[in-house]
Each structure stands twice: as C-alpha cells, then as structure tokens.
PDB file of C-alpha atoms in Angstrom:
ATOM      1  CA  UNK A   1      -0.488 -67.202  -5.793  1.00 78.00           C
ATOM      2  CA  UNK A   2      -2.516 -70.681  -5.598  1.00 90.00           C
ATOM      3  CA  UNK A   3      -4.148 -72.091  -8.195  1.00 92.00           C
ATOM      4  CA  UNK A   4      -8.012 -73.912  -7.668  1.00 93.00           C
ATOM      5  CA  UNK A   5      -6.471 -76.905  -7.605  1.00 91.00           C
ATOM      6  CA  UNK A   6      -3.775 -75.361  -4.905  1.00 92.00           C
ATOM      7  CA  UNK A   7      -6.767 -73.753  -2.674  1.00 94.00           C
ATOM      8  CA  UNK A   8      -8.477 -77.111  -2.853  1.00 93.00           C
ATOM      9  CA  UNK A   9      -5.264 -78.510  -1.366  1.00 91.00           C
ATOM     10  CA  UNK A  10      -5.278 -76.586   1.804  1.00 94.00           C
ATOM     11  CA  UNK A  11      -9.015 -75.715   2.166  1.00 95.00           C
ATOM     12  CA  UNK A  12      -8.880 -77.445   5.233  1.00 93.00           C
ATOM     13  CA  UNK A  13      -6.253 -76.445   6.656  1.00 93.00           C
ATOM     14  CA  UNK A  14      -7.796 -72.946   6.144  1.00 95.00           C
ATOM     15  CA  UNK A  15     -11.072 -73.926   7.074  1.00 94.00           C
ATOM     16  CA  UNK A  16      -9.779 -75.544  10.431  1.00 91.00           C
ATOM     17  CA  UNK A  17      -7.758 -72.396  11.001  1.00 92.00           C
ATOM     18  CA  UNK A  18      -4.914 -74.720  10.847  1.00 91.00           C
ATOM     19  CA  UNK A  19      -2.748 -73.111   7.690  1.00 94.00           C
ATOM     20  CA  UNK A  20       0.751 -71.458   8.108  1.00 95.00           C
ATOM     21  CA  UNK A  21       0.767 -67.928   7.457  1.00 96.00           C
ATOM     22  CA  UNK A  22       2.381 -68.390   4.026  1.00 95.00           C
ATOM     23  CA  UNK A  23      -0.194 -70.431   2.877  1.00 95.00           C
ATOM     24  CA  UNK A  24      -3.497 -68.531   3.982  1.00 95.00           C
ATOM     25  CA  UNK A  25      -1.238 -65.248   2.359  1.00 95.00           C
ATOM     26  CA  UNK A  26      -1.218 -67.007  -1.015  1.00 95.00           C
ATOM     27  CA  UNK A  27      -4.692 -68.599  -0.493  1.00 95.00           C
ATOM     28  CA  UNK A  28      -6.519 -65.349   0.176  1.00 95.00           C
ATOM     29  CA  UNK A  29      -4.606 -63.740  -2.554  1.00 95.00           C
ATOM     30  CA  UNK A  30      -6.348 -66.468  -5.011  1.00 96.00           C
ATOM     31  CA  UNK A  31      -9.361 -65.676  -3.241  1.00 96.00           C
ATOM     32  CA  UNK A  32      -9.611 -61.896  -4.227  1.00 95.00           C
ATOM     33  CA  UNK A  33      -9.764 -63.023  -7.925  1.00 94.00           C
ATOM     34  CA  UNK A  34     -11.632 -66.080  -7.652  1.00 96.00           C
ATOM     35  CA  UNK A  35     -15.420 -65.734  -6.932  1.00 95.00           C
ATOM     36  CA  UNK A  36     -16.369 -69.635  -7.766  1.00 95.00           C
ATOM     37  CA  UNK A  37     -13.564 -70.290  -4.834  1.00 96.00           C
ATOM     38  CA  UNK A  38     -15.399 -68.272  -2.261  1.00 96.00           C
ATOM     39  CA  UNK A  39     -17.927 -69.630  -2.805  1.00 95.00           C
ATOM     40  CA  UNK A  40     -16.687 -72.772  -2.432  1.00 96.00           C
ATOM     41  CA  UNK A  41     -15.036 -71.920   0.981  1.00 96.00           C
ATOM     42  CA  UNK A  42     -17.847 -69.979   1.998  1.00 95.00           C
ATOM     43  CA  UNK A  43     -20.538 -73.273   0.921  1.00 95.00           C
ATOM     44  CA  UNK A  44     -18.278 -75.605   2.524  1.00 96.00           C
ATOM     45  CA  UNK A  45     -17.762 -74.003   5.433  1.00 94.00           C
ATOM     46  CA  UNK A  46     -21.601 -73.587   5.944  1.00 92.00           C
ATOM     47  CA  UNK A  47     -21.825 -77.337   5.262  1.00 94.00           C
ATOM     48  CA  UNK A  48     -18.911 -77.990   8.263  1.00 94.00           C
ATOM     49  CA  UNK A  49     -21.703 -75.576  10.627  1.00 91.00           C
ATOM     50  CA  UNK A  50     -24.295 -77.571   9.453  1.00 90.00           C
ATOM     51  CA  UNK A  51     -23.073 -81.145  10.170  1.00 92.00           C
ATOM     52  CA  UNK A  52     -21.661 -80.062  13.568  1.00 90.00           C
ATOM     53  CA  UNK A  53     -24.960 -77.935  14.793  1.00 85.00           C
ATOM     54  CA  UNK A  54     -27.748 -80.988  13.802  1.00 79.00           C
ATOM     55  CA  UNK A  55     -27.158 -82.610  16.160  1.00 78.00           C
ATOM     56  CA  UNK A  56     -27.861 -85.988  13.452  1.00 82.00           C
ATOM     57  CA  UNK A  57     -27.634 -89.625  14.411  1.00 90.00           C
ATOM     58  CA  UNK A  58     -28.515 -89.239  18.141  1.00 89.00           C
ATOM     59  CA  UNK A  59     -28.790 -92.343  20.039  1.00 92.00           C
ATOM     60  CA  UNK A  60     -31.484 -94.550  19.835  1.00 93.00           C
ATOM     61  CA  UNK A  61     -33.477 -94.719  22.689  1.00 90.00           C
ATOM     62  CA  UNK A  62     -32.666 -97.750  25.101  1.00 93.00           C
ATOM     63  CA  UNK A  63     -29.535 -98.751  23.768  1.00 94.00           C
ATOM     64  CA  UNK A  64     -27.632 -97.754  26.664  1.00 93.00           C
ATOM     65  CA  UNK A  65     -29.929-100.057  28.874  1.00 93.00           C
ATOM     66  CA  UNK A  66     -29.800-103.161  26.185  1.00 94.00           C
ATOM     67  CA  UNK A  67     -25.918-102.806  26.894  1.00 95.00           C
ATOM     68  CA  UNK A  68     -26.171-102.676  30.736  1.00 94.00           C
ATOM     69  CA  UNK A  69     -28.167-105.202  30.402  1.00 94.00           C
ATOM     70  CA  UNK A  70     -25.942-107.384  28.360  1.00 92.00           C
ATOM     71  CA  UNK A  71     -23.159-106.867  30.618  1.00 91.00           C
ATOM     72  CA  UNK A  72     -24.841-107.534  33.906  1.00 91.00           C
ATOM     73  CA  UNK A  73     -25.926-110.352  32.803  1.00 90.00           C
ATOM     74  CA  UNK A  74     -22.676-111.400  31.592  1.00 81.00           C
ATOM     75  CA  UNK A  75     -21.323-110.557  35.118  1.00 70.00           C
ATOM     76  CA  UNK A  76     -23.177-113.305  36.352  1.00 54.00           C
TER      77      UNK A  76
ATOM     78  CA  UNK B   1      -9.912-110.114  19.843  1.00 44.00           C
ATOM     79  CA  UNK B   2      -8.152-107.631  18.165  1.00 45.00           C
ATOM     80  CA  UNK B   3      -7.565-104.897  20.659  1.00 52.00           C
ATOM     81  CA  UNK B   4      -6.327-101.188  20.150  1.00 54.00           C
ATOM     82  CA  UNK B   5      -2.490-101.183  20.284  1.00 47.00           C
ATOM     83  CA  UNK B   6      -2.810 -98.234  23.237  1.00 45.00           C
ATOM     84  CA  UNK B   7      -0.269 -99.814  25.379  1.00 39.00           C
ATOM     85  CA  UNK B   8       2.421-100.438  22.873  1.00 39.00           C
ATOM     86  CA  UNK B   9       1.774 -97.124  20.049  1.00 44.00           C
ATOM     87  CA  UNK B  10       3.840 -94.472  21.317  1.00 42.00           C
ATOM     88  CA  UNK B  11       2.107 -91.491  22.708  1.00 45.00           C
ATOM     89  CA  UNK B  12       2.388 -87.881  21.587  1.00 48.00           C
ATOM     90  CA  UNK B  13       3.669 -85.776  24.359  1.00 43.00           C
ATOM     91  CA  UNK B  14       1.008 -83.559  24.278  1.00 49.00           C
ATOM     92  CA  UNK B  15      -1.789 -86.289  24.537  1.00 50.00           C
ATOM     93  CA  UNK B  16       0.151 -88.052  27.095  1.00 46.00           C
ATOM     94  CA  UNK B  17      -0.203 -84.917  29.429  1.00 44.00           C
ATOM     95  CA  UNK B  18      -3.685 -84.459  28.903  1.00 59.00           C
ATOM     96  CA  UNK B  19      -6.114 -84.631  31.305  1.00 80.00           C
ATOM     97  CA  UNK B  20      -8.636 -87.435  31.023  1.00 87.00           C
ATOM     98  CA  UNK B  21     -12.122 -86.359  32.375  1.00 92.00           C
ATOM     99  CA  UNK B  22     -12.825 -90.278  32.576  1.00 95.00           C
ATOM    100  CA  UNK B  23     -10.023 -91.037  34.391  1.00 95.00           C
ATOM    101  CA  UNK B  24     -11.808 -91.441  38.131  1.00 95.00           C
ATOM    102  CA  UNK B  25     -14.921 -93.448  36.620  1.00 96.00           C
ATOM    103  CA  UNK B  26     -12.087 -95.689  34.641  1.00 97.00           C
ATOM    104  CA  UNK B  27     -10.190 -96.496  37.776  1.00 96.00           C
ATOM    105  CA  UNK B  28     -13.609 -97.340  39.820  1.00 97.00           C
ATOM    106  CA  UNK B  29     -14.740 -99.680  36.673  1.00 96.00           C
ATOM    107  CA  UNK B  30     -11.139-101.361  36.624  1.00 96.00           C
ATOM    108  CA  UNK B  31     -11.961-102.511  40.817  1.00 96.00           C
ATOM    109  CA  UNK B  32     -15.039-103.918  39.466  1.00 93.00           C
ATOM    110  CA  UNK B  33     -17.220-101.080  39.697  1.00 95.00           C
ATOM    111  CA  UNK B  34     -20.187-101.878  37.604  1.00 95.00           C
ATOM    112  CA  UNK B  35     -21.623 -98.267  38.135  1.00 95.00           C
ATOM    113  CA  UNK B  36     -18.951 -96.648  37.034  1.00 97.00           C
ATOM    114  CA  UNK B  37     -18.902 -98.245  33.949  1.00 96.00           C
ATOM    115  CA  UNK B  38     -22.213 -97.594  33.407  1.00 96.00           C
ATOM    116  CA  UNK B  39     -21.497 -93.756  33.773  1.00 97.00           C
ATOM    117  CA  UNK B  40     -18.869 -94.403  30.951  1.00 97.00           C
ATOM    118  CA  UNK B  41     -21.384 -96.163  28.674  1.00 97.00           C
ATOM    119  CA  UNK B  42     -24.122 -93.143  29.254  1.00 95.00           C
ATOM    120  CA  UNK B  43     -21.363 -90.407  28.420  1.00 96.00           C
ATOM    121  CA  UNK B  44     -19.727 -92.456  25.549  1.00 96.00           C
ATOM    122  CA  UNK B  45     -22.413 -94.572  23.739  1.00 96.00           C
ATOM    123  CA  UNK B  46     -23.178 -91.774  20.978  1.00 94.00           C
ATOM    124  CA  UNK B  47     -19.702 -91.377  19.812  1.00 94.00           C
ATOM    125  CA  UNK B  48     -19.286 -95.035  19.447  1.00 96.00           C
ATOM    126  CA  UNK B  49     -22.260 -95.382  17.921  1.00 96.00           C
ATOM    127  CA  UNK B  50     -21.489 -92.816  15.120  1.00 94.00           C
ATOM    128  CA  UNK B  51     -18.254 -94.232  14.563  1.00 94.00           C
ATOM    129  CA  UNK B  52     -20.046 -97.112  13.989  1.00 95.00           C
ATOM    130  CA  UNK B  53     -23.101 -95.988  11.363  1.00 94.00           C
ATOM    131  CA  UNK B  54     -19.715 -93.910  10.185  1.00 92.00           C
ATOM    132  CA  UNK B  55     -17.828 -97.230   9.309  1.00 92.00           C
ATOM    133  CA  UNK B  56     -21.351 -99.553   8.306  1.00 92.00           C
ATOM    134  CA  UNK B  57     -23.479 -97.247   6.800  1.00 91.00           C
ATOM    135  CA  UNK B  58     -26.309 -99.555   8.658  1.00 92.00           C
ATOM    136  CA  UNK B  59     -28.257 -98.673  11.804  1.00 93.00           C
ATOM    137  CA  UNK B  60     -29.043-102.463  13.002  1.00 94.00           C
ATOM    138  CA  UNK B  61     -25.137-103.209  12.460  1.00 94.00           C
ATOM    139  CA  UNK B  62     -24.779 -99.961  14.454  1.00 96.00           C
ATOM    140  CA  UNK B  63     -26.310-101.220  17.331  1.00 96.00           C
ATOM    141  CA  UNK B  64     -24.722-104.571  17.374  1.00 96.00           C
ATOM    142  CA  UNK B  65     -21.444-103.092  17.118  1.00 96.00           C
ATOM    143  CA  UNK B  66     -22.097-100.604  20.218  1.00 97.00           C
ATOM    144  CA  UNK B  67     -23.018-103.621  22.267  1.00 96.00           C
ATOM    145  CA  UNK B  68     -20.174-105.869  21.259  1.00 96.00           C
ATOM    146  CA  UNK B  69     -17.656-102.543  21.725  1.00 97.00           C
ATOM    147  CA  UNK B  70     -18.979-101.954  24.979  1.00 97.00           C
ATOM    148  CA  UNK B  71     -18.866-105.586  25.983  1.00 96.00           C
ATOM    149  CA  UNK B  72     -15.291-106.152  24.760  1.00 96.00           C
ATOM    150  CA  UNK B  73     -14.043-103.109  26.796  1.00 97.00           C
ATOM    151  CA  UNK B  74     -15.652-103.578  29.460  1.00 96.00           C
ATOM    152  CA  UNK B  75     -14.045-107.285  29.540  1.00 95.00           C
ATOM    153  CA  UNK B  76     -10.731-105.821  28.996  1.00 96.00           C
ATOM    154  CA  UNK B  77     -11.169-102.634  30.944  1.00 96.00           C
ATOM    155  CA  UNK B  78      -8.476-103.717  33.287  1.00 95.00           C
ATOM    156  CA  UNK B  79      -6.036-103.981  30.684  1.00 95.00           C
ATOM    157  CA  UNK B  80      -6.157-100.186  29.848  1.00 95.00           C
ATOM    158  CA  UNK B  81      -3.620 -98.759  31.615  1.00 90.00           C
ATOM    159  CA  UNK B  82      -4.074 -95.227  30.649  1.00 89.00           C
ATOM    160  CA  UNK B  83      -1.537 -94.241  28.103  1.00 87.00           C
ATOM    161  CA  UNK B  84      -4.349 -92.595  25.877  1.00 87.00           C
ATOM    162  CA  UNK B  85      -7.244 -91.316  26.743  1.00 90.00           C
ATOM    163  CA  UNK B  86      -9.696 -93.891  27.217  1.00 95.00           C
ATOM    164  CA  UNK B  87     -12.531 -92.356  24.687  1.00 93.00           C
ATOM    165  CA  UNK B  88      -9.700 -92.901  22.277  1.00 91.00           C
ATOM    166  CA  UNK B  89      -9.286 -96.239  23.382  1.00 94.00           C
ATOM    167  CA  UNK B  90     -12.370 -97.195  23.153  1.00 95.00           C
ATOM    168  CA  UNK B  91     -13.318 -95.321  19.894  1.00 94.00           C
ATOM    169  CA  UNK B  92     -10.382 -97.557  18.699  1.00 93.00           C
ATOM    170  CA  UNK B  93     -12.402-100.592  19.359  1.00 96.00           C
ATOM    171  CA  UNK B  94     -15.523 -99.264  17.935  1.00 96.00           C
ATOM    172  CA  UNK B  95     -13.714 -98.555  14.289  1.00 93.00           C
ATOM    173  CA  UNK B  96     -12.526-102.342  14.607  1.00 93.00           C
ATOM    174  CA  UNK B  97     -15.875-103.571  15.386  1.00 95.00           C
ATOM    175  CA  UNK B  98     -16.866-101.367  12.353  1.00 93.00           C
ATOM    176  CA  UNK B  99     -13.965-102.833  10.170  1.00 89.00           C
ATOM    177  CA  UNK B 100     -15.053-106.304  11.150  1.00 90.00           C
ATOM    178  CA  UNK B 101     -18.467-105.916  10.278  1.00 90.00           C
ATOM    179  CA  UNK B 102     -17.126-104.918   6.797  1.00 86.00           C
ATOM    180  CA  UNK B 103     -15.063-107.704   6.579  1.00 85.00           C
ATOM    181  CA  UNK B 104     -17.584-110.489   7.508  1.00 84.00           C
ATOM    182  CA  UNK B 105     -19.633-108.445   4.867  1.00 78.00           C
ATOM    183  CA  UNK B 106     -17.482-108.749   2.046  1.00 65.00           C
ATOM    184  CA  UNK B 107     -19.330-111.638   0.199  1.00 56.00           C
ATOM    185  CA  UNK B 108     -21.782-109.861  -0.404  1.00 57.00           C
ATOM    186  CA  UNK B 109     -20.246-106.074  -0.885  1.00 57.00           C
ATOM    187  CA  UNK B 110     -17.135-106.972  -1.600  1.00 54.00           C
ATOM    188  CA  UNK B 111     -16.472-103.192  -2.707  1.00 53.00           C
ATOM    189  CA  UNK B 112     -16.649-101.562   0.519  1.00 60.00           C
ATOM    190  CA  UNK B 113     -13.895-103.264   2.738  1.00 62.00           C
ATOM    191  CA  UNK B 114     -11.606-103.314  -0.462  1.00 63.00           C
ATOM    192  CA  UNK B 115     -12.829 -99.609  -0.976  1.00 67.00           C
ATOM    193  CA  UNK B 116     -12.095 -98.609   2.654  1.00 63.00           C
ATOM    194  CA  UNK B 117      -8.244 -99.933   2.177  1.00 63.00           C
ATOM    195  CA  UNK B 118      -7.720 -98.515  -0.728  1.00 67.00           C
ATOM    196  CA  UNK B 119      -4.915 -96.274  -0.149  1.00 62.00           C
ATOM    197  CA  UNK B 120      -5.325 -93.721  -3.905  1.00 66.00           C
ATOM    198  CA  UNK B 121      -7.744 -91.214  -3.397  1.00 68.00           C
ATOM    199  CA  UNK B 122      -8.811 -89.710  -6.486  1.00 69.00           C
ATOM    200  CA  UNK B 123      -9.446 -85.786  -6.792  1.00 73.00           C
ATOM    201  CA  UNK B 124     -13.021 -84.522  -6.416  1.00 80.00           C
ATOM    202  CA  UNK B 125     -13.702 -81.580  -7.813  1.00 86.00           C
ATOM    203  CA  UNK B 126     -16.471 -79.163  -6.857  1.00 90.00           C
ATOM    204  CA  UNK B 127     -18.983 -78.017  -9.831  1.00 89.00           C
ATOM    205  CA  UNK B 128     -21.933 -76.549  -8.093  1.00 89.00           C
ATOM    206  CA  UNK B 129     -20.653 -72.550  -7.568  1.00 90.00           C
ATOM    207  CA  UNK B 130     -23.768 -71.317  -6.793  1.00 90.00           C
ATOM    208  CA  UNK B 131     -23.735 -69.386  -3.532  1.00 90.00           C
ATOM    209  CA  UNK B 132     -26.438 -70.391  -0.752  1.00 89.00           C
ATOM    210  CA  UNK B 133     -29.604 -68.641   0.368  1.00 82.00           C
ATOM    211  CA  UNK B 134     -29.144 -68.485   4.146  1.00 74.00           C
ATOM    212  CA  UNK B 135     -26.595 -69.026   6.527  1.00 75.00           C
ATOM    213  CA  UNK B 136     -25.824 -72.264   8.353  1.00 72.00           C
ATOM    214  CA  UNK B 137     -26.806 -70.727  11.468  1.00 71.00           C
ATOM    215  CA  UNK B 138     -30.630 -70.744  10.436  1.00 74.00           C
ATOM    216  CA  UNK B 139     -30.677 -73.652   8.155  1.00 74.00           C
ATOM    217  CA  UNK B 140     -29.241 -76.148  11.442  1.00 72.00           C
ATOM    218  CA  UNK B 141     -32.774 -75.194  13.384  1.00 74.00           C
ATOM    219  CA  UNK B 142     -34.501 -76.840  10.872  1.00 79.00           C
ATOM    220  CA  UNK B 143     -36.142 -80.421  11.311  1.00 83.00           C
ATOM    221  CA  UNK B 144     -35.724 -81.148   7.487  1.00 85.00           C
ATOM    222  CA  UNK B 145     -32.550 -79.715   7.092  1.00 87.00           C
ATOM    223  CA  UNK B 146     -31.427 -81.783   9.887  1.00 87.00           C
ATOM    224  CA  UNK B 147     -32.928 -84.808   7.850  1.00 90.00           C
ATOM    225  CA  UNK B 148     -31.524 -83.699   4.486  1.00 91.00           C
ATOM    226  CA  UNK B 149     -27.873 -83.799   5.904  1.00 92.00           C
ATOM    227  CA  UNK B 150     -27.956 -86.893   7.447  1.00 92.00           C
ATOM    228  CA  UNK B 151     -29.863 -88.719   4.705  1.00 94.00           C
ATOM    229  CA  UNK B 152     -26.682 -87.182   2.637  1.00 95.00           C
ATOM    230  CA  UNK B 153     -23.974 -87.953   5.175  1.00 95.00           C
ATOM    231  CA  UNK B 154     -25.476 -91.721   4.628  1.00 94.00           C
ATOM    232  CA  UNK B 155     -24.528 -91.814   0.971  1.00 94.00           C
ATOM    233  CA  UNK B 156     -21.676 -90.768   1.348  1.00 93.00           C
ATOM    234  CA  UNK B 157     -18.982 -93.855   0.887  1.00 89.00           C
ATOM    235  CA  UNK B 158     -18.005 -95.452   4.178  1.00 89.00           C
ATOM    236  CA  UNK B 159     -14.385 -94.227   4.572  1.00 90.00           C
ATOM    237  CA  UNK B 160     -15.222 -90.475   3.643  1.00 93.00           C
ATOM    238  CA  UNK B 161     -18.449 -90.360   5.898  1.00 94.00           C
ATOM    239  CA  UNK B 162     -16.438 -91.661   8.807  1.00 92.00           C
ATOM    240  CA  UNK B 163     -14.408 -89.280   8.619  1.00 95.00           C
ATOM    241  CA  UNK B 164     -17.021 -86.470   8.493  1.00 95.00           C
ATOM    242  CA  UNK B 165     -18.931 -87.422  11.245  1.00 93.00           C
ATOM    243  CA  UNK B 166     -15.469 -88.285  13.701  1.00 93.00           C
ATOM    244  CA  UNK B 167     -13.796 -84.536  12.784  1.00 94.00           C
ATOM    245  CA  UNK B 168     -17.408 -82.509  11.973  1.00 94.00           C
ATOM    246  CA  UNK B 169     -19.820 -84.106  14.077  1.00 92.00           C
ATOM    247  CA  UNK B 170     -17.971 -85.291  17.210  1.00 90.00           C
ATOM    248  CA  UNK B 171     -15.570 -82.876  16.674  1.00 90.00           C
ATOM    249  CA  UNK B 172     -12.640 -84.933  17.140  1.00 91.00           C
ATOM    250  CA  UNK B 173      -9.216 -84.010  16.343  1.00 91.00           C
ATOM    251  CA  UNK B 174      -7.156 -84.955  13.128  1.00 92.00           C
ATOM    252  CA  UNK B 175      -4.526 -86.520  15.322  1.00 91.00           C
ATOM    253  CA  UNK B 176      -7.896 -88.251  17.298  1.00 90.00           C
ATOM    254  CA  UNK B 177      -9.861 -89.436  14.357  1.00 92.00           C
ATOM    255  CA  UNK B 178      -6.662 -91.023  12.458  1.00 92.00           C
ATOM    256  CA  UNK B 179      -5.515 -92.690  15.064  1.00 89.00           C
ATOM    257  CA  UNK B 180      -8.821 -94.174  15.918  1.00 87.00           C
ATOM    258  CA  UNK B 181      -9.206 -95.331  12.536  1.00 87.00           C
ATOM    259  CA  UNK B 182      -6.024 -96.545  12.388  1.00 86.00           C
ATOM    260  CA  UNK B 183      -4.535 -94.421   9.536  1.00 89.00           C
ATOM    261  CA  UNK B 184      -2.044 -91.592   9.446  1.00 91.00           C
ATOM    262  CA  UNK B 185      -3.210 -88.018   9.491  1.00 93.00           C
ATOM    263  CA  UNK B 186      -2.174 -87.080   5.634  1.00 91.00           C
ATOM    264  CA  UNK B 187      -4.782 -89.842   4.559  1.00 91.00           C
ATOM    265  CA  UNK B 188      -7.661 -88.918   7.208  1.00 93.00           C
ATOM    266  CA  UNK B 189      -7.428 -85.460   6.080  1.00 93.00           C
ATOM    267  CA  UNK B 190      -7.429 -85.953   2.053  1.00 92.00           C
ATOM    268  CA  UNK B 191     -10.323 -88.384   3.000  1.00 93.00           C
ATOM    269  CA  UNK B 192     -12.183 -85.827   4.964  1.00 95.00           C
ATOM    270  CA  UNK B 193     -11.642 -82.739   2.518  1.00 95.00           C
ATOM    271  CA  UNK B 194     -12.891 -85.330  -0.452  1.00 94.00           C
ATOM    272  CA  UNK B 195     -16.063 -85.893   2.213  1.00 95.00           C
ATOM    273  CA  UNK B 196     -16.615 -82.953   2.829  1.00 96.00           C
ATOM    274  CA  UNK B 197     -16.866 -81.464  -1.075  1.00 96.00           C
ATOM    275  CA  UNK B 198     -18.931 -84.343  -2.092  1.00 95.00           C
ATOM    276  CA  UNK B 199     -21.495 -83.591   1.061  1.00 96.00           C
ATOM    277  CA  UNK B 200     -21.161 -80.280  -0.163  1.00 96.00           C
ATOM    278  CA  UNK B 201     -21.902 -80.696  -3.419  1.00 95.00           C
ATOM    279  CA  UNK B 202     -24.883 -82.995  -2.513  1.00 95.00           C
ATOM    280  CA  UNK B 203     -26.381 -80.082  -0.356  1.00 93.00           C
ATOM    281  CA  UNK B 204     -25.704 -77.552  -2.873  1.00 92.00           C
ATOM    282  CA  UNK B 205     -28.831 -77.987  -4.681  1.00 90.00           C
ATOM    283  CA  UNK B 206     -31.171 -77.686  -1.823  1.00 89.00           C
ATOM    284  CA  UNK B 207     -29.720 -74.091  -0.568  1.00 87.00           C
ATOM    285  CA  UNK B 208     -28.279 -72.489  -3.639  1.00 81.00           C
ATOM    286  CA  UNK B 209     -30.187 -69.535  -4.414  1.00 74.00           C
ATOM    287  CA  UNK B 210     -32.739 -70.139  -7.012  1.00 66.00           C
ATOM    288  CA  UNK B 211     -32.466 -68.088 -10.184  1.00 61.00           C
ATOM    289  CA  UNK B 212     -35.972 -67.460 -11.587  1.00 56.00           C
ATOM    290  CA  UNK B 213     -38.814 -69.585 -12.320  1.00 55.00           C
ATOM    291  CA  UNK B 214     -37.044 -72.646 -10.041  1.00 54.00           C
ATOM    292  CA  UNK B 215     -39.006 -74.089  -7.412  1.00 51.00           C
ATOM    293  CA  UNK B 216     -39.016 -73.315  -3.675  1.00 50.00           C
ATOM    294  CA  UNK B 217     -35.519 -74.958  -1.493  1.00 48.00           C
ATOM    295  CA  UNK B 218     -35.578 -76.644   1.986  1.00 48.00           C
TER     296      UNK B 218
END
C-alpha cells in the first residue's frame, strides 16, 4: 500500500484516469485509511473542474483584428 | 527566427495519423490565401494567447507575443509541411515567443528565465485538509469564483502556471503540452502536479468549509 508521499506521486495519473491498474489498486487501498488524502484528491480534483469550466483568460476583444491588420498590411 | 523543429522531431505514430481539422484552411493559407488564414487566427488566437500569459505572467506582453506568433507563422506558413498538427506547430512558436520575452526580460527578473530552466523540482506538499463547501460544478458559474482562480492561476510561477492552463484549461494533452514547451513529459507532468497543489492550496481557503464563528467564503 502507498504511502502520502506515494499517492502524491501518481495523483495525476489517477486524477487523469491515466494509472495502471496496480497502481490505482494500491492507491485506493491508501485511500480507505487516509481521510486528509481524499480530501486532497477530492479538493484537487474540484480545483482541475474549476480551472477547465471558467472559462478564464478569454481573449481580449479586437486582438484578432489588430493581427489581421498587422498582416495585411505587411502583405503589402 | 527560431522555429519549431516540426519537420525534423520525429513524430509519434499515433499523432502522425491524426486527423487535422485545420488541415483544408492550412493548405488554402499556404497558396496565399489570406482568408484562410484569417479563419486560423479566429479559431486559434485564445490558445496562443494563454500559452502566452501562461509563459509571461503579463497581459500587454501577451498581446505582443500573439501578434508576433501569428506574424511569424503566417510568414513561414509555407514551410509547414504537416508532420504535426499545425495547432501544435504553432503553439510551439507561441511558447518561444513566450521564452523570448523571458529572456529579453532577464535584466530585470533575472529569476524567472533561470527559474523556468531549472531542471530540480522540489516537493510541494499539501497542508490545507479541509474539505470544500460545494462542488466545482456550482462554484465555476460564479463571476467571482471565476476571478478568484485566475487572479490565483497568475501567481502561480511561470513554468507551473503554463502548465496548468495548457493541460487544465485548453485541455491539451501531456504528450501536446510537453512538446510545445519543449520539455519531456516526466518534467511537464511533475511541473503540473506541483501547479496544480499549490493552486489548490491557494483556493483552499476560500471554499473549505468554515468551522464556527469564521466569516462567510466566495
């Protein structure tokens, strides 16, 4: 069975539903007996959610015209 | 210029066979299609542009660095000869746009070029066990939460929030965001698990539940 230091090792594997079935065995094994690491699975994974569903750092607005711009302009 | 090495890296299989959506717009840019490559700016400009507040840190530098990427492939779109996918090629120019901005600022930030090359990463380990409130799923319809991670994702340091916003914002792939980057997977990924514990750990005390007599959370 992993140790914290272990779990931290392959949390993202885990988390990206990436680890070989040996490894998720022993990491949810540490898991049953380890409340602080679910939670720190559990926080982290809510923290993967909530970077991917913002939606953050959009575009600014007009950039994609500046660049046109630039380019055309260039092209001349 | 320093261009991606597309042409010359060898290609996984599996990429190689890939489809690339951008393919037909590519090939009409290439015969001098100015349209086209328009259509590729509109449907690319975000993910270059978040590689590139990824790399800075800075949203001016940001902008100049989506420009000059833009401009550089769109004078060397010819060369691309479609051995990777061309958002991968051209995410590949962003990061060295990115890279160079961080080297012409080294004067005065020394730290953060010599930081990003740095090839030890030290162990971070997570204090705050605290579980959260809600769930992810109603915290991301929020306005301020939306604010809170971002203004987070910021302080991050540069090569840990790059790799954030590549794999958990843009939802690249490992094999995608290292090679863009130009570093191998093992080091993307023990940068991105160290980002994502210390964003963690920054967020942690805005949802953890409160125990009594604490003030109210995001």
């Amino acid at each position: 069975m992993f140790s914290c230091e272990e779990l931290l090792d392959h949390l993202n594997d885990y988390l990206d539903d990436r680890a070989a079935a040996d490894v998720r065995r022993q990491l949810e094994a540490h898991l049953g007996g380890c409340p602080e690491c679910v939670v720190v699975l559990d926080t982290t994974s809510a923290t993967i959610k909530m970077v991917s569903g913002c939606r953050s750092f959009e575009l600014p607005a007009q950039l994609s015209a500046k660049i046109m711009a630039k380019i055309r302009a260039q092209g001349r | 210029m320093e261009l991606p090495p597309t042409e010359a890296a060898p290609v996984p299989a599996e990429a190689a066979l890939r489809r690339d959506d951008d393919a037909e717009l590519v090939a009409r840019a290439q015969s001098g299609d100015i349209e086209a490559f328009e259509a590729l700016v509109v449907r690319h400009a975000r993910r270059v542009y978040r590689v590139l507040l990824g790399i800075t840190g800075n949203h001016a530098d940001s902008e100049d660095g989506v420009q000059n990427t833009f401009l550089k492939a769109y004078q060397h779109v010819r060369e691309f000869e479609g051995a990777s996918k061309f958002s991968s090629w051209l995410t590949r120019i962003a990061a060295n746009e990115g890279l160079e901005t961080l080297r012409r600022r080294r004067t005065r930030r020394r730290e953060s070029l010599d930081d990003w090359l740095a090839e030890h990463e030290e162990s971070f380990l997570p204090r705050n066990h605290r579980p959260w409130q809600k769930n992810p799923e109603q915290l991301v319809a929020d306005v301020q939460v939306r604010e809170l991670v971002e203004k987070e994702i910021m302080k991050l340091p540069a090569k840990y929030r790059v790799a954030v916003m590549l794999r958990d914002l843009e939802q690249l792939s490992t094999e995608e965001a290292a090679t863009a980057l130009g570093l191998n997977e093992a080091t993307l990924k023990t940068r991105l698990l160290r980002g994502r514990l210390m964003l963690r750990e920054a967020l942690a005390p805005h949802f953890g539940r409160r125990r009594r007599g604490e003030g109210r959370d995001v």
